[in-house]
CSV table of C-alpha atoms in Angstrom, one decimal:
chain,number,residue,atom,x,y,z
A,1,MET,CA,-173.1,-186.4,102.0
A,2,THR,CA,-175.1,-189.7,101.3
A,3,LYS,CA,-173.0,-191.5,102.7
A,4,TYR,CA,-172.9,-189.8,106.1
A,5,THR,CA,-176.9,-189.9,105.6
A,6,LEU,CA,-176.8,-193.7,105.4
A,7,LEU,CA,-174.4,-193.9,108.4
A,8,ARG,CA,-176.6,-191.7,110.6
A,9,LEU,CA,-179.9,-193.4,109.7
A,10,VAL,CA,-178.1,-196.8,110.9
A,11,SER,CA,-176.9,-195.1,113.9
A,12,ILE,CA,-180.3,-193.8,114.5
A,13,ILE,CA,-182.2,-197.1,113.7
A,14,SER,CA,-179.8,-199.0,116.0
A,15,PHE,CA,-180.6,-196.7,118.7
A,16,LEU,CA,-184.2,-197.0,118.4
A,17,ALA,CA,-183.7,-200.9,118.6
A,18,LEU,CA,-181.7,-200.8,121.6
A,19,TRP,CA,-184.0,-198.6,123.2
A,20,ARG,CA,-187.0,-200.9,122.3
A,21,LEU,CA,-184.8,-204.1,123.3
A,22,GLY,CA,-184.0,-202.3,127.0
A,23,SER,CA,-187.7,-201.7,127.8
A,24,GLU,CA,-188.6,-205.2,126.4
A,25,LEU,CA,-186.0,-206.7,129.1
A,26,SER,CA,-186.8,-204.2,131.9
A,27,SER,CA,-190.2,-203.3,132.1
A,28,PRO,CA,-192.2,-200.5,130.3
A,29,LYS,CA,-192.8,-198.9,133.8
A,30,ILE,CA,-188.9,-198.1,134.3
A,31,LEU,CA,-188.1,-197.4,130.7
A,32,PRO,CA,-191.2,-197.1,128.1
A,33,GLY,CA,-190.5,-198.2,124.7
A,34,PRO,CA,-190.1,-195.6,121.8
A,35,VAL,CA,-193.4,-196.4,120.1
A,36,ALA,CA,-195.5,-195.8,123.6
A,37,ILE,CA,-193.6,-192.5,123.9
A,38,GLY,CA,-194.1,-191.4,120.5
A,39,GLU,CA,-197.9,-192.2,120.9
A,40,THR,CA,-198.0,-190.2,124.0
A,41,ILE,CA,-196.5,-186.8,122.6
A,42,ILE,CA,-198.9,-187.2,119.5
A,43,GLU,CA,-201.7,-187.4,122.3
A,44,ASN,CA,-200.5,-184.5,124.3
A,45,PHE,CA,-200.6,-182.2,121.2
A,46,VAL,CA,-204.2,-183.6,120.6
A,47,THR,CA,-205.8,-184.0,123.6
A,48,PRO,CA,-205.9,-181.2,126.7
A,49,GLY,CA,-204.1,-183.0,129.7
A,50,PRO,CA,-204.1,-181.6,133.0
A,51,GLU,CA,-205.0,-177.8,133.5
A,52,GLY,CA,-207.2,-178.4,130.3
A,53,LYS,CA,-204.2,-177.5,128.1
A,54,THR,CA,-202.7,-179.4,125.1
A,55,ALA,CA,-198.9,-179.3,124.5
A,56,TRP,CA,-199.2,-176.6,122.2
A,57,PHE,CA,-200.0,-174.3,125.1
A,58,HIS,CA,-197.1,-175.3,127.2
A,59,ILE,CA,-194.7,-174.8,124.1
A,60,GLY,CA,-196.0,-171.6,123.8
A,61,ILE,CA,-195.3,-170.4,127.3
A,62,THR,CA,-191.8,-172.1,127.7
A,63,LEU,CA,-191.0,-170.3,124.1
A,64,ALA,CA,-192.5,-167.0,125.5
A,65,ARG,CA,-190.4,-167.1,128.6
A,66,ILE,CA,-187.3,-168.0,126.6
A,67,LEU,CA,-187.9,-165.2,124.3
A,68,VAL,CA,-188.3,-162.5,126.8
A,69,THR,CA,-185.5,-163.3,129.0
A,70,PHE,CA,-183.1,-164.3,126.3
A,71,SER,CA,-183.7,-161.0,124.7
A,72,ILE,CA,-183.7,-158.8,128.1
A,73,ALA,CA,-180.3,-161.0,128.9
A,74,MET,CA,-178.6,-160.2,125.3
A,75,LEU,CA,-179.4,-156.7,125.4
A,76,ALA,CA,-178.3,-156.3,128.7
A,77,GLY,CA,-175.1,-158.3,128.4
A,78,ILE,CA,-174.0,-156.5,125.2
A,79,THR,CA,-174.4,-152.9,126.6
A,80,ILE,CA,-172.8,-153.9,129.9
A,81,GLY,CA,-169.9,-155.5,128.1
A,82,LEU,CA,-169.2,-152.9,125.7
A,83,ILE,CA,-169.8,-150.0,128.0
A,84,MET,CA,-166.9,-151.9,130.0
A,85,GLY,CA,-164.6,-152.8,127.3
A,86,LEU,CA,-164.7,-149.4,125.8
A,87,ARG,CA,-164.6,-147.3,128.9
A,88,ARG,CA,-161.6,-148.6,130.9
A,89,ARG,CA,-162.8,-146.5,134.0
A,90,VAL,CA,-166.3,-148.8,134.1
A,91,GLU,CA,-164.2,-151.8,134.0
A,92,LEU,CA,-161.9,-151.1,136.7
A,93,ALA,CA,-164.9,-149.9,138.8
A,94,VAL,CA,-167.3,-153.1,138.2
A,95,GLY,CA,-165.1,-155.5,136.7
A,96,TYR,CA,-164.8,-157.7,139.8
A,97,LEU,CA,-168.4,-158.2,139.8
A,98,ILE,CA,-168.1,-160.5,136.6
A,99,PRO,CA,-166.4,-163.2,138.4
A,100,VAL,CA,-168.6,-163.0,141.4
A,101,ALA,CA,-171.9,-163.0,139.0
A,102,LEU,CA,-170.4,-166.2,136.9
A,103,THR,CA,-169.6,-168.3,140.3
A,104,ILE,CA,-173.3,-168.3,141.8
A,105,PRO,CA,-174.8,-171.5,140.9
A,106,THR,CA,-177.7,-171.4,138.7
A,107,LEU,CA,-179.9,-173.1,141.3
A,108,LEU,CA,-178.8,-170.8,144.1
A,109,ALA,CA,-180.0,-168.0,141.6
A,110,VAL,CA,-183.5,-169.6,141.1
A,111,PHE,CA,-184.0,-170.0,145.0
A,112,LEU,CA,-183.0,-166.8,145.6
A,113,CYS,CA,-185.5,-165.2,143.2
A,114,VAL,CA,-188.2,-167.4,144.7
A,115,LEU,CA,-187.4,-166.0,148.2
A,116,TRP,CA,-187.3,-162.7,146.9
A,117,PHE,CA,-190.3,-162.9,144.7
A,118,GLY,CA,-192.4,-166.0,145.7
A,119,PHE,CA,-193.2,-168.0,143.3
A,120,SER,CA,-194.2,-165.4,140.4
A,121,GLU,CA,-193.9,-165.3,136.8
A,122,SER,CA,-191.6,-162.2,137.4
A,123,GLY,CA,-189.0,-164.0,140.1
A,124,GLY,CA,-188.8,-167.0,137.7
A,125,LEU,CA,-187.7,-164.9,134.9
A,126,PHE,CA,-185.7,-162.4,136.7
A,127,ALA,CA,-183.3,-165.7,138.0
A,128,VAL,CA,-183.0,-166.1,134.2
A,129,VAL,CA,-181.8,-162.6,133.3
A,130,LEU,CA,-179.8,-162.7,136.2
A,131,THR,CA,-177.8,-166.2,135.3
A,132,VAL,CA,-177.3,-165.2,131.4
A,133,THR,CA,-176.2,-161.8,131.4
A,134,PRO,CA,-172.9,-162.2,133.0
A,135,PHE,CA,-172.0,-164.9,130.3
A,136,VAL,CA,-173.0,-162.6,127.6
A,137,THR,CA,-171.0,-159.5,129.1
A,138,VAL,CA,-167.9,-161.4,129.3
A,139,ASN,CA,-168.3,-162.7,125.8
A,140,MET,CA,-168.6,-158.6,124.7
A,141,LEU,CA,-165.8,-157.8,126.8
A,142,ALA,CA,-163.5,-160.0,125.0
A,143,GLY,CA,-165.0,-158.9,121.9
A,144,SER,CA,-164.5,-154.9,122.5
A,145,LYS,CA,-160.7,-155.6,123.4
A,146,ALA,CA,-160.5,-157.6,120.2
A,147,LEU,CA,-161.5,-154.5,117.8
A,148,ASP,CA,-159.0,-153.8,115.1
A,149,LYS,CA,-157.5,-150.2,115.9
A,150,GLU,CA,-156.6,-150.2,112.4
A,151,LEU,CA,-159.9,-150.1,110.9
A,152,ILE,CA,-160.9,-147.4,113.7
A,153,ASP,CA,-158.3,-145.0,112.4
A,154,MET,CA,-159.4,-145.6,108.9
A,155,ALA,CA,-162.8,-144.2,109.8
A,156,GLN,CA,-161.6,-141.5,111.5
A,157,ALA,CA,-159.3,-140.7,108.7
A,158,PHE,CA,-162.7,-140.4,106.6
A,159,LYS,CA,-164.4,-138.9,109.2
A,160,ALA,CA,-167.1,-141.2,110.1
A,161,LYS,CA,-169.4,-139.9,112.6
A,162,ARG,CA,-170.0,-142.5,115.8
A,163,SER,CA,-173.2,-144.0,114.5
A,164,LEU,CA,-171.4,-144.9,111.1
A,165,LEU,CA,-168.4,-146.3,112.8
A,166,ILE,CA,-170.7,-148.2,115.5
A,167,ARG,CA,-172.9,-149.7,112.4
A,168,LYS,CA,-170.3,-150.4,109.7
A,169,VAL,CA,-167.4,-150.9,111.6
A,170,LEU,CA,-167.5,-152.1,115.5
A,171,ILE,CA,-170.7,-154.3,115.1
A,172,TRP,CA,-169.5,-156.4,112.6
A,173,GLN,CA,-166.0,-157.1,114.2
A,174,LEU,CA,-168.3,-157.9,117.2
A,175,MET,CA,-170.3,-160.2,115.3
A,176,PRO,CA,-168.2,-163.3,116.0
A,177,TYR,CA,-168.6,-162.8,120.1
A,178,ILE,CA,-172.3,-161.7,120.0
A,179,PHE,CA,-173.0,-165.5,118.3
A,180,SER,CA,-170.9,-167.2,120.8
A,181,ALA,CA,-172.7,-165.3,123.4
A,182,PHE,CA,-176.0,-165.9,121.6
A,183,ARG,CA,-175.4,-169.8,121.3
A,184,TYR,CA,-174.1,-169.8,125.0
A,185,ALA,CA,-176.7,-167.7,126.4
A,186,PHE,CA,-179.5,-169.3,124.3
A,187,GLY,CA,-178.8,-173.0,125.7
A,188,MET,CA,-178.4,-171.5,129.1
A,189,THR,CA,-181.7,-169.8,129.1
A,190,TRP,CA,-183.8,-172.7,128.2
A,191,LYS,CA,-182.1,-174.8,130.6
A,192,ILE,CA,-182.6,-172.4,133.5
A,193,VAL,CA,-186.6,-171.7,132.5
A,194,ALA,CA,-186.7,-175.4,132.5
A,195,LEU,CA,-185.7,-175.3,135.7
A,196,ALA,CA,-187.6,-172.3,137.0
A,197,GLU,CA,-190.8,-174.1,135.3
A,198,THR,CA,-190.1,-177.3,137.3
A,199,PHE,CA,-189.4,-175.4,140.6
A,200,GLY,CA,-192.4,-173.1,140.9
A,201,LEU,CA,-193.6,-171.2,137.8
A,202,LYS,CA,-196.9,-172.3,136.6
A,203,PHE,CA,-197.7,-173.9,132.9
A,204,GLY,CA,-195.0,-174.4,130.5
A,205,ILE,CA,-192.7,-177.8,129.7
A,206,GLY,CA,-190.9,-177.7,132.8
A,207,TYR,CA,-194.3,-177.6,135.0
A,208,MET,CA,-195.5,-180.5,133.1
A,209,PHE,CA,-191.9,-182.6,134.0
A,210,THR,CA,-193.1,-182.0,137.4
A,211,PHE,CA,-196.4,-182.7,137.3
A,212,TRP,CA,-196.0,-186.1,135.8
A,213,PHE,CA,-192.9,-186.8,138.1
A,214,GLU,CA,-195.4,-186.2,141.1
A,215,GLN,CA,-197.8,-188.9,139.4
A,216,PHE,CA,-194.7,-191.3,139.1
A,217,ASN,CA,-195.7,-191.2,135.5
A,218,MET,CA,-192.5,-192.4,133.6
A,219,VAL,CA,-194.0,-192.3,130.1
A,220,GLN,CA,-195.3,-188.6,130.2
A,221,VAL,CA,-191.9,-187.7,131.9
A,222,MET,CA,-189.9,-189.1,129.1
A,223,ALA,CA,-192.5,-188.0,126.5
A,224,TRP,CA,-191.8,-184.1,127.6
A,225,ILE,CA,-188.4,-184.8,128.1
A,226,ILE,CA,-188.0,-185.8,124.0
A,227,LEU,CA,-190.2,-183.2,123.2
A,228,PHE,CA,-188.3,-180.5,124.8
A,229,VAL,CA,-184.6,-181.7,123.4
A,230,ALA,CA,-186.3,-181.8,119.9
A,231,LEU,CA,-187.8,-178.3,119.9
A,232,MET,CA,-184.9,-176.8,121.4
A,233,LEU,CA,-182.6,-178.9,118.4
A,234,ILE,CA,-184.7,-177.6,115.8
A,235,LEU,CA,-184.3,-174.0,117.3
A,236,GLU,CA,-180.5,-174.2,117.5
A,237,HIS,CA,-179.7,-175.6,114.0
A,238,GLY,CA,-182.9,-174.5,112.2
A,239,LEU,CA,-182.9,-171.1,113.0
A,240,ILE,CA,-179.7,-169.9,114.8
A,241,ALA,CA,-177.2,-172.0,112.5
A,242,ARG,CA,-179.5,-170.3,109.3
A,243,VAL,CA,-178.9,-166.8,110.7
A,244,GLU,CA,-175.5,-167.3,111.3
A,245,GLU,CA,-174.8,-168.4,107.9
A,246,ARG,CA,-176.2,-165.2,106.2
A,247,VAL,CA,-174.5,-162.7,108.7
A,248,PHE,CA,-171.1,-164.6,107.8
A,249,ALA,CA,-171.5,-164.8,104.2
A,250,TRP,CA,-168.5,-162.3,103.7
A,251,ARG,CA,-166.1,-165.0,105.0
A,252,PRO,CA,-164.3,-167.3,102.8
A,253,VAL,CA,-165.4,-170.8,103.2
A,254,HIS,CA,-162.1,-172.8,104.1
A,255,ALA,CA,-161.8,-176.3,103.5
A,256,LEU,CA,-161.2,-178.3,106.6
B,1,MET,CA,-148.9,-117.5,92.7
B,2,PRO,CA,-149.9,-121.4,92.6
B,3,LEU,CA,-152.3,-122.3,95.2
B,4,ASN,CA,-151.0,-124.8,98.1
B,5,ALA,CA,-153.2,-127.7,99.5
B,6,VAL,CA,-151.2,-128.4,102.3
B,7,GLU,CA,-149.1,-126.1,104.4
B,8,ILE,CA,-147.4,-127.4,107.5
B,9,GLU,CA,-145.5,-124.9,109.5
B,10,GLY,CA,-143.2,-125.9,112.4
B,11,LEU,CA,-144.7,-129.0,113.3
B,12,GLY,CA,-143.5,-131.2,116.3
B,13,LYS,CA,-144.5,-134.2,117.9
B,14,THR,CA,-143.0,-136.0,121.1
B,15,PHE,CA,-143.6,-139.3,121.9
B,16,PRO,CA,-143.0,-140.8,125.8
B,17,THR,CA,-139.8,-142.9,125.9
B,18,PRO,CA,-140.8,-146.6,127.1
B,19,SER,CA,-140.1,-145.8,130.8
B,20,GLY,CA,-142.8,-143.2,130.8
B,21,LEU,CA,-140.6,-140.9,132.4
B,22,SER,CA,-139.9,-138.4,129.5
B,23,ARG,CA,-140.6,-137.7,126.0
B,24,PHE,CA,-138.7,-137.9,122.6
B,25,ALA,CA,-139.0,-135.6,119.8
B,26,VAL,CA,-140.1,-137.9,116.7
B,27,ILE,CA,-140.8,-134.9,114.3
B,28,LYS,CA,-139.4,-131.2,114.8
B,29,SER,CA,-139.9,-127.9,113.4
B,30,LEU,CA,-141.0,-129.2,110.2
B,31,SER,CA,-142.6,-127.2,107.4
B,32,LEU,CA,-143.8,-128.1,104.1
B,33,ARG,CA,-146.0,-126.9,101.5
B,34,ILE,CA,-147.7,-128.9,98.5
B,35,GLN,CA,-149.2,-127.1,95.7
B,36,ARG,CA,-152.5,-127.9,94.4
B,37,GLY,CA,-152.3,-130.9,91.9
B,38,THR,CA,-148.8,-132.1,92.9
B,39,PHE,CA,-147.6,-135.7,93.6
B,40,ALA,CA,-145.1,-134.8,96.1
B,41,SER,CA,-143.2,-137.9,98.0
B,42,ILE,CA,-141.6,-137.9,101.4
B,43,VAL,CA,-138.8,-140.6,101.4
B,44,GLY,CA,-137.4,-142.0,104.2
B,45,PRO,CA,-136.0,-145.2,106.2
B,46,SER,CA,-138.3,-147.0,108.1
B,47,GLY,CA,-139.4,-145.5,111.5
B,48,CYS,CA,-138.5,-141.9,110.8
B,49,GLY,CA,-141.6,-140.9,111.5
B,50,LYS,CA,-143.3,-140.7,108.0
B,51,SER,CA,-146.4,-142.8,108.8
B,52,THR,CA,-147.0,-140.3,112.3
B,53,LEU,CA,-146.7,-137.2,109.9
B,54,LEU,CA,-149.5,-138.5,107.7
B,55,ASN,CA,-151.4,-139.5,110.7
B,56,ILE,CA,-151.3,-136.0,111.8
B,57,ILE,CA,-152.5,-134.4,108.6
B,58,ALA,CA,-155.4,-136.9,108.5
B,59,GLY,CA,-156.2,-135.7,112.2
B,60,ILE,CA,-156.1,-139.4,113.8
B,61,GLU,CA,-152.9,-137.8,115.9
B,62,PRO,CA,-152.5,-135.0,117.7
B,63,HIS,CA,-149.5,-133.2,117.4
B,64,ASP,CA,-147.9,-131.1,120.0
B,65,LEU,CA,-146.5,-127.9,118.3
B,66,GLY,CA,-147.1,-125.5,114.7
B,67,HIS,CA,-150.1,-126.0,112.9
B,68,VAL,CA,-151.1,-128.3,109.8
B,69,ARG,CA,-153.6,-126.8,107.4
B,70,ILE,CA,-155.6,-128.3,104.4
B,71,ILE,CA,-157.2,-126.0,102.0
B,72,PRO,CA,-160.0,-126.9,100.5
B,73,GLN,CA,-160.3,-127.0,96.5
B,74,ASP,CA,-163.9,-125.1,96.3
B,75,GLY,CA,-161.9,-122.2,98.2
B,76,THR,CA,-165.1,-122.7,100.8
B,77,ASN,CA,-164.6,-123.1,104.5
B,78,ALA,CA,-165.8,-126.7,104.4
B,79,ALA,CA,-164.0,-128.9,106.3
B,80,ALA,CA,-160.9,-130.4,103.9
B,81,ARG,CA,-161.8,-133.8,102.4
B,82,ILE,CA,-158.9,-136.3,103.3
B,83,GLY,CA,-158.1,-139.3,101.2
B,84,TYR,CA,-156.2,-142.3,103.1
B,85,VAL,CA,-154.4,-145.1,101.4
B,86,PHE,CA,-153.0,-147.0,104.1
B,87,GLN,CA,-150.1,-149.9,103.7
B,88,SER,CA,-152.4,-152.5,104.0
B,89,PRO,CA,-156.0,-151.9,102.5
B,90,ARG,CA,-158.0,-151.9,105.7
B,91,LEU,CA,-161.1,-152.7,104.0
B,92,LEU,CA,-164.2,-153.7,106.1
B,93,ASN,CA,-164.5,-156.9,104.5
B,94,TRP,CA,-168.1,-157.5,105.9
B,95,LEU,CA,-168.8,-155.2,103.3
B,96,SER,CA,-169.1,-155.4,99.3
B,97,VAL,CA,-166.6,-153.6,97.2
B,98,GLU,CA,-169.3,-151.3,96.5
B,99,ASP,CA,-170.3,-150.6,100.1
B,100,ASN,CA,-166.7,-149.7,101.0
B,101,ILE,CA,-166.5,-147.1,98.5
B,102,LYS,CA,-169.9,-146.0,100.0
B,103,PHE,CA,-168.8,-146.1,103.5
B,104,ALA,CA,-166.2,-143.4,102.9
B,105,LEU,CA,-168.8,-141.3,101.0
B,106,GLU,CA,-171.2,-141.5,103.6
B,107,ALA,CA,-168.7,-140.7,106.1
B,108,GLN,CA,-168.0,-137.6,104.0
B,109,THR,CA,-171.7,-136.6,103.7
B,110,ILE,CA,-171.6,-136.6,100.1
B,111,ASP,CA,-175.0,-136.6,98.4
B,112,ARG,CA,-176.6,-139.8,98.4
B,113,GLY,CA,-177.5,-139.5,94.7
B,114,ARG,CA,-174.2,-139.4,93.8
B,115,TRP,CA,-172.8,-142.4,95.5
B,116,ASP,CA,-173.6,-144.7,92.4
B,117,GLU,CA,-172.1,-142.6,89.7
B,118,ARG,CA,-169.0,-142.3,92.2
B,119,VAL,CA,-168.4,-146.0,92.4
B,120,GLN,CA,-169.0,-146.9,89.2
B,121,LYS,CA,-166.5,-144.1,88.2
B,122,TYR,CA,-163.6,-144.9,90.5
B,123,LEU,CA,-164.2,-148.5,90.3
B,124,GLU,CA,-163.3,-148.5,86.3
B,125,MET,CA,-160.4,-146.3,87.1
B,126,VAL,CA,-158.7,-148.7,89.2
B,127,GLY,CA,-159.8,-151.4,86.8
B,128,LEU,CA,-162.2,-153.5,89.2
B,129,SER,CA,-165.4,-152.8,87.0
B,130,GLY,CA,-167.7,-155.7,87.8
B,131,GLN,CA,-166.5,-156.4,91.4
B,132,GLU,CA,-169.0,-154.3,92.7
B,133,LEU,CA,-170.8,-157.1,94.7
B,134,ASN,CA,-167.8,-159.2,95.8
B,135,TYR,CA,-166.5,-159.1,99.1
B,136,PRO,CA,-162.8,-158.1,99.6
B,137,LEU,CA,-161.4,-161.8,101.1
B,138,LYS,CA,-162.4,-163.3,97.6
B,139,LEU,CA,-160.1,-160.6,95.8
B,140,SER,CA,-156.2,-160.8,95.7
B,141,GLY,CA,-153.9,-158.4,98.1
B,142,GLY,CA,-153.2,-156.2,94.9
B,143,MET,CA,-157.0,-155.8,94.3
B,144,GLN,CA,-157.9,-155.0,98.0
B,145,GLN,CA,-155.3,-152.2,97.4
B,146,ARG,CA,-156.9,-151.1,94.4
B,147,VAL,CA,-160.2,-151.2,96.3
B,148,ALA,CA,-158.6,-149.0,99.1
B,149,ILE,CA,-157.4,-146.6,96.2
B,150,ALA,CA,-161.2,-146.3,95.0
B,151,ARG,CA,-162.6,-145.5,97.9
B,152,ALA,CA,-159.8,-142.6,98.8
B,153,LEU,CA,-160.3,-141.1,95.4
B,154,ALA,CA,-163.9,-141.3,95.1
B,155,ILE,CA,-164.4,-138.7,97.7
B,156,GLU,CA,-162.5,-136.5,95.5
B,157,PRO,CA,-159.9,-135.4,98.1
B,158,ASP,CA,-158.5,-132.2,98.7
B,159,ILE,CA,-155.3,-134.2,99.4
B,160,LEU,CA,-154.7,-137.9,99.0
B,161,LEU,CA,-152.3,-139.7,101.6
B,162,MET,CA,-150.7,-142.5,100.6
B,163,ASP,CA,-148.8,-144.6,103.2
B,164,GLU,CA,-146.3,-147.0,101.6
B,165,PRO,CA,-149.3,-148.1,99.5
B,166,PHE,CA,-147.5,-150.9,97.5
B,167,SER,CA,-145.0,-152.1,100.4
B,168,HIS,CA,-147.3,-155.3,101.5
B,169,LEU,CA,-147.4,-156.2,97.6
B,170,ASP,CA,-145.1,-158.5,95.6
B,171,GLU,CA,-142.9,-156.9,93.3
B,172,ILE,CA,-144.4,-157.3,90.3
B,173,THR,CA,-147.7,-156.6,91.4
B,174,ALA,CA,-146.4,-153.5,92.9
B,175,ARG,CA,-144.6,-152.4,89.9
B,176,LYS,CA,-147.9,-152.9,87.8
B,177,MET,CA,-149.9,-151.1,90.5
B,178,ARG,CA,-147.1,-148.2,90.1
B,179,VAL,CA,-148.1,-147.9,86.5
B,180,ASP,CA,-151.4,-148.1,86.8
B,181,LEU,CA,-151.3,-145.4,89.1
B,182,MET,CA,-149.8,-143.1,87.0
B,183,HIS,CA,-152.5,-143.5,84.1
B,184,ILE,CA,-155.4,-142.9,86.6
B,185,LEU,CA,-153.4,-139.9,87.7
B,186,GLU,CA,-154.0,-138.6,84.0
B,187,HIS,CA,-158.0,-138.9,84.5
B,188,ALA,CA,-158.1,-137.4,87.9
B,189,GLN,CA,-155.5,-135.0,89.0
B,190,PRO,CA,-155.6,-134.7,93.1
B,191,THR,CA,-152.8,-133.4,95.1
B,192,ILE,CA,-150.9,-136.4,96.7
B,193,LEU,CA,-148.8,-136.7,99.6
B,194,PHE,CA,-147.0,-140.2,99.2
B,195,VAL,CA,-144.9,-141.7,101.7
B,196,THR,CA,-142.2,-144.2,100.9
B,197,HIS,CA,-139.0,-145.9,101.6
B,198,SER,CA,-138.0,-146.7,98.2
B,199,LEU,CA,-136.3,-143.8,96.3
B,200,ARG,CA,-137.0,-145.4,93.1
B,201,GLU,CA,-140.7,-145.4,93.6
B,202,ALA,CA,-140.7,-142.1,94.6
B,203,VAL,CA,-138.7,-140.6,91.8
B,204,PHE,CA,-140.8,-142.6,89.3
B,205,LEU,CA,-144.1,-141.4,90.6
B,206,SER,CA,-143.8,-137.6,91.8
B,207,GLU,CA,-143.1,-134.6,91.0
B,208,GLU,CA,-141.7,-133.1,94.2
B,209,VAL,CA,-139.5,-135.5,96.6
B,210,TYR,CA,-138.8,-134.5,99.9
B,211,MET,CA,-135.8,-136.6,101.9
B,212,MET,CA,-136.2,-137.2,105.6
B,213,SER,CA,-133.8,-138.1,108.0
B,214,VAL,CA,-134.3,-140.1,111.2
B,215,LYS,CA,-135.3,-139.0,114.9
B,216,PRO,CA,-136.6,-136.5,115.1
B,217,ALA,CA,-138.0,-136.1,111.5
B,218,ARG,CA,-136.7,-133.2,109.5
B,219,ILE,CA,-136.6,-132.6,105.8
B,220,PHE,CA,-133.0,-132.2,104.6
B,221,LYS,CA,-133.4,-132.0,100.8
B,222,HIS,CA,-136.1,-131.1,98.0
B,223,LEU,CA,-136.1,-132.2,94.3
B,224,ARG,CA,-138.2,-131.8,91.4
B,225,VAL,CA,-138.8,-134.6,88.8
B,226,ASP,CA,-138.9,-132.9,85.8
B,227,ILE,CA,-139.3,-135.8,83.5
B,228,PRO,CA,-142.8,-135.6,81.6
B,229,ARG,CA,-145.3,-138.3,82.0
B,230,PRO,CA,-146.1,-141.1,81.2
B,231,ARG,CA,-142.8,-142.3,82.5
B,232,GLU,CA,-141.1,-145.6,82.0
B,233,PRO,CA,-139.9,-147.6,84.9
B,234,GLU,CA,-136.5,-148.4,83.0
B,235,ASP,CA,-136.0,-144.4,82.3
B,236,PRO,CA,-132.3,-143.8,82.5
B,237,ARG,CA,-132.9,-140.4,83.9
B,238,LEU,CA,-134.9,-141.9,86.8
B,239,PHE,CA,-131.8,-143.9,87.7
B,240,ASP,CA,-129.5,-141.2,87.6
B,241,LEU,CA,-131.5,-139.2,89.9
B,242,GLU,CA,-132.2,-142.0,92.3
B,243,LYS,CA,-128.3,-142.7,92.0
B,244,GLY,CA,-127.4,-139.4,93.0
B,245,LEU,CA,-130.0,-139.0,95.5
B,246,VAL,CA,-128.6,-142.2,97.4
B,247,LYS,CA,-125.4,-140.7,97.7
B,248,GLU,CA,-127.0,-137.7,99.5
B,249,PHE,CA,-128.8,-139.7,101.6
B,250,PHE,CA,-126.0,-141.8,102.9
B,251,ALA,CA,-123.8,-138.5,103.3
B,252,VAL,CA,-126.3,-137.2,105.5
B,253,LEU,CA,-127.0,-140.4,107.6
B,254,GLU,CA,-123.2,-140.1,108.4
B,255,ARG,CA,-123.2,-136.7,109.1
B,256,ASP,CA,-126.1,-137.4,111.7
B,257,GLN,CA,-124.5,-140.1,113.5
B,258,GLN,CA,-121.1,-138.8,114.1
């Protein structure tokens, strides 16, 4: 463990050193150094920037957008996927729509929604839900196909009611699929939310990319990108990984 | 007049042929009565429809003809309680041992206030006290099957169905499980319908042995095993019974093939 920590530390320090070197060799306007970026990030948190808002405000807006769209997409995807997986007729009737939905390029979906709704909050958020939902649906469809018939028979032999069957037998078998959908959908959601903010939504981290991009302010653009990446890494590894660990506590740990 | 726990009359079951054009009979006019508190075994070769029969009794599979009746012990018209032990444990691996048993108790709408007492009682009976909070995948195959047995016993079933419950275990574990099951039955006296392909297992465990032939399944022989329990696996009287049944079984198989 300590060996790897040391290795990683050396790697990070080397990376920062190379970055610094690159910045010195080119110019701070093209590649600002790590110190300048770090200072700018702290500065953004402390003093209000454009629109009179600090970084906290933009982070809050972006996180709220992610939370809302992500929840809706997960809920819709799980429901649709399960209905399709458990009702063959529904799958036959509308299954072909999934590849169609998966094929539409994300950028086009955003443009389409801008055309429909204008540069409004609901338009941007709708685009996110529209693009993420099919991915969740596909995962749940696969999960519902992989359900263990023997366990369902067992539950029926003991006369388990439908709600008990869903709560104690089905949901848990679907957990790996829900989590893989969760991770994937989460990654997609924040990318598309950032995209929608870049293209039209007011406020948020993506909005700040555009703002500083239009000022040709390299330091600020990079500061916001790094802040965004750091935030998403914390969410992914800090939050999702923890929840996953708890949910799968029943699995024996296999030595790799 | 002894009371029956299970009455099966003229049971018939067909499956579609692989081509789907016609149906063949798996079970044909099968009748069976099992008295309350009896350990009855059905012995037959693999694929003779034994599991199908149990699934029909459990209500997991529909049947085409005849009727199946399970008579509740308390004489009420309440739905009969059916306990089922399958070939593999079929535990819910994401629930603790305790919660696996509670799953069956909840499914059977048994009063929540009695759950803990039932869990304790039946886990102790199968020799797994102290494993309440463990997860199934941390247990050995034999222990998992014990949990499955505790789960089925915990609902205090009107009939306990056992479908080759020891066939997936190694022979030493299986042997110990058979002896232990015999001891468990000294404390709880459920009616058991036990399905196996092993004549030795059947004569060792049961009071009644029914022999089943293949395609369509029918019962061609009924035998009472009058040796008092607990029995010794090496009891020479059991061997004699087994030998006689094997002979008879091959005679029927040959006749069927002609």
